[in-house]
């Protein structure tokens, strides 16, 4: 895919995409329309309501004009551009022309718009049916190396180059998002912990990162007892993935950020078994791992100037005579003993080891974890936002700002110490889940907090409601790659 900017429409066949908000003025666009199409454009545009996700196509001799509806202009525009472009691309993949022209000249923030539109057009090329007999036979037009997007703008020189750079960002982030979506959609018989570790190793190395993996018996040897406990019921050994991204020209002052992702390749609930309806979705229980892996690719391809250390503990949560049981007392990397209450609260156990391993072995300025952690957070927020849990008000405000602007929203919950009493154990240092049916997302976060060594800039994202959802890609839920865009925006802030 080639991305460039131009002040005029090129010769030859192209799809000219014109993104418009509800209430747009056709008159203001006429100057961008080729002479032969002006009259037809004026007529069609006056009828077009520009509802989000709608579009109309006007046929000319070489140029097809596509008016792309963005909906009402309210608040953040990034998600409006992104959603419309993705939906259009996903539904028109085979009819699109290889040469796309994107009109940006009429937009007030063309950089951000171009980035979002390109990001949407490219994520829209994602195909769900990788395991169908005829997979890959009819690829999306924009997946071809011959495809090109030209940004139509009156800007020139450096200003035009900035538009192209922003569009390239949209493209690079889309590639990472597609990969993360694919990982989440992969079932656990194919995506074993060994598969995920191999993937992280190949991928990280390809992007110039240092990858270290502890496998099988090394997990106990390193003291990762909580991960080992969850793994006891599994046919596959656990894996503990560490990836490090170092920016070019990094110095001692370069900010270092730790990222931890929950990598449960399948969650049956263990002996505290889940009802079968809910279990069907549990191949997505490595959604946190997918965000972190996808973001590590984006960090490298965008050359972000922060150092990142990613930790991904991986296992499935299965049932066997060796499985860990409710009331078992297990160890952890931190040294704290944990009384098991319910084996379906497995995510916080593997994250606990990930968080304390990271804080003990690295000095990180910020510490984020991503996990499909609790049904309670889904009941509270539905599918519209992830739960954000952090002791740090400034960090919460800054994350929320990025989240609102990119459309991957978060909503903050309190983590007051009142909630800690639910985790009291008479026999061990802590009981890992609360028997009470209330505030389940918060008590999970309180448990994690005990393993962060009180890191002042720790933030936990409970993505159970947003990692796997409805989309234009299929009739059933599928991976969303939620969180990659948010992290990219947050760490690109100047
Ligand atoms: N993976 C689940 C959480 C989940 C629920 C993710 C729905 C996506 C959609 C997690 O491991 C879990 O089972 N949590 C339990 C915790 C409880 C036993 C304390 C839950 O939320 O019910
Ligand atoms: Mn569970
Ligand atoms: Zn789980």
Coordinates of C-alpha atoms in Angstrom, one line a residue, residues 305 489-494:
X305 CA 10.4 7.3 22.2
X489 CA -2.3 7.9 21.5
X490 CA -1.3 8.0 25.1
X491 CA 2.3 7.4 24.5
X492 CA 2.5 9.7 21.4
X493 CA 1.3 12.7 23.4
X494 CA 3.9 15.5 23.5

